[in-house]
XYZ file of C-alpha atoms in Angstrom:
156
model
C 12.846 -24.645 0.349
C 14.672 -21.470 -0.508
C 11.427 -20.299 -2.157
C 8.939 -20.950 0.362
C 11.336 -19.250 2.706
C 11.337 -16.357 0.742
C 7.723 -16.315 0.471
C 7.042 -16.294 3.938
C 9.769 -13.368 4.581
C 7.806 -11.441 1.813
C 4.112 -12.110 3.809
C 5.995 -11.322 7.181
C 6.912 -8.486 6.144
C 3.920 -7.030 4.409
C 1.747 -8.461 7.002
C 4.248 -6.917 9.661
C 3.580 -2.892 7.210
C -0.461 -3.739 7.529
C 0.038 -4.559 11.523
C 2.386 -1.325 12.256
C -0.302 0.463 10.475
C -3.220 -0.959 12.392
C -1.195 0.341 15.613
C -2.081 3.758 14.228
C -5.533 3.548 12.410
C -7.280 1.336 14.518
C -8.009 3.385 17.594
C -8.815 6.392 15.534
C -11.314 5.043 13.611
C -14.713 5.162 16.714
C -13.345 8.578 17.294
C -11.583 11.017 15.606
C -12.281 9.211 11.947
C -15.576 8.663 12.425
C -15.756 12.953 13.998
C -14.768 13.960 10.523
C -17.232 14.825 7.883
C -16.610 11.834 4.476
C -17.859 11.914 0.980
C -20.594 9.839 -0.247
C -18.501 7.490 -2.004
C -16.954 6.548 2.051
C -16.686 2.652 2.106
C -17.843 1.060 5.275
C -15.885 0.082 8.275
C -15.793 -3.205 7.848
C -14.318 -3.266 3.983
C -11.358 -1.727 4.935
C -9.423 -4.799 6.574
C -10.823 -7.089 4.337
C -9.435 -4.974 1.263
C -6.095 -4.432 2.758
C -5.613 -7.977 3.429
C -6.195 -9.165 0.055
C -3.991 -6.300 -0.599
C -1.306 -7.605 1.214
C -1.320 -10.919 0.556
C -1.201 -9.879 -3.417
C 1.519 -7.445 -2.414
C 3.551 -10.257 -0.717
C 3.833 -12.706 -3.761
C 4.771 -9.990 -6.346
C 8.078 -9.301 -3.711
C 8.574 -12.468 -3.912
C 8.024 -13.026 -7.788
C 10.340 -10.465 -7.718
C 12.638 -12.237 -5.096
C 12.972 -15.055 -7.298
C 14.072 -13.158 -10.493
C 17.703 -13.362 -11.696
C 19.706 -10.878 -9.761
C 20.855 -7.708 -11.907
C 19.644 -4.057 -11.948
C 15.755 -4.444 -13.204
C 15.576 -6.624 -10.561
C 17.194 -4.209 -7.449
C 15.068 -1.342 -9.086
C 12.299 -3.299 -8.625
C 13.100 -4.351 -5.236
C 14.094 -1.367 -4.071
C 11.235 0.455 -5.364
C 8.730 -1.595 -4.009
C 10.145 -0.941 -0.559
C 10.204 2.483 -0.671
C 6.815 2.171 -1.816
C 5.978 -0.024 1.392
C 7.728 2.413 3.583
C 5.473 5.156 2.317
C 2.410 3.477 2.706
C 3.553 2.958 6.403
C 3.729 6.733 6.557
C 0.782 7.049 5.080
C -1.451 5.478 8.036
C 1.051 7.602 11.155
C 0.292 10.595 9.365
C -3.110 10.302 8.258
C -4.519 8.783 11.274
C -1.207 8.968 14.165
C -1.243 12.779 13.743
C -4.199 13.272 12.764
C -2.897 15.379 9.499
C -5.397 14.769 6.715
C -3.355 17.156 4.839
C -0.181 16.079 5.047
C -1.986 12.054 4.313
C -2.956 14.033 1.277
C 0.704 14.739 0.472
C 1.655 10.880 1.733
C -0.249 9.239 -0.659
C 0.110 11.035 -3.656
C 3.938 10.594 -3.238
C 2.497 7.087 -2.697
C 0.659 6.773 -5.937
C 3.712 7.514 -7.967
C 5.625 5.320 -5.807
C 3.795 2.232 -6.776
C 3.114 3.058 -10.480
C 7.269 3.477 -10.665
C 7.426 -0.272 -8.841
C 4.676 -1.417 -11.532
C 6.634 -0.356 -14.409
C 9.500 -1.028 -13.009
C 8.389 -4.648 -12.075
C 6.944 -4.887 -15.612
C 10.470 -5.148 -16.788
C 11.627 -8.196 -14.774
C 8.306 -9.919 -13.940
C 5.061 -8.759 -15.163
C 3.066 -11.016 -12.969
C 4.658 -8.983 -10.325
C 3.801 -6.013 -11.930
C 0.225 -7.577 -12.332
C -0.201 -8.337 -9.171
C 0.478 -4.367 -7.657
C -1.925 -3.061 -10.128
C -5.068 -3.669 -8.033
C -3.305 -1.985 -4.988
C -2.869 0.660 -7.366
C -6.533 1.445 -7.933
C -7.509 0.701 -4.082
C -5.173 3.343 -3.344
C -5.606 5.494 -6.198
C -8.962 5.598 -5.161
C -8.184 6.017 -0.574
C -6.099 9.343 -2.798
C -9.710 10.475 -3.985
C -11.146 9.878 -0.584
C -8.365 11.713 1.573
C -8.277 14.945 -0.419
C -12.195 15.264 -0.327
C -11.560 14.609 3.710
C -9.256 17.733 3.021
C -12.129 19.624 1.030
C -14.572 18.662 3.547
C -12.713 19.214 6.296
C -11.196 22.691 5.884
């Protein structure tokens, strides 16, 4: 029962972050974001929530697996890094969309790239499946970083 509670808590946390990010993002899409010049490799808007929901679910399972691992410094480091990258993930939405700062968003997402890679490295030492569950997330934010950088270039 403890394991089920932990899984539900991880799902609740990750999807709460998603919901808080959506508060900054959703109102800005039809006006401000639509008005930006975007590169040809920009996906359609409907794709973002589909991909992000899958990624947040995978992130939640990753965190749950880390939480289920034996206590110790390695687990604590991996969980701490996970929570830190989750906070930066949320911050990006509020910087890029909420503050309409494409340059600030680029700085935030570059930090997120590094933190997620560091989280994967730390998680690998605790639970390789937990680490592997974060790899699609790293790929997606890498793509998002390229998109953010190109938006900065095109709208300078």
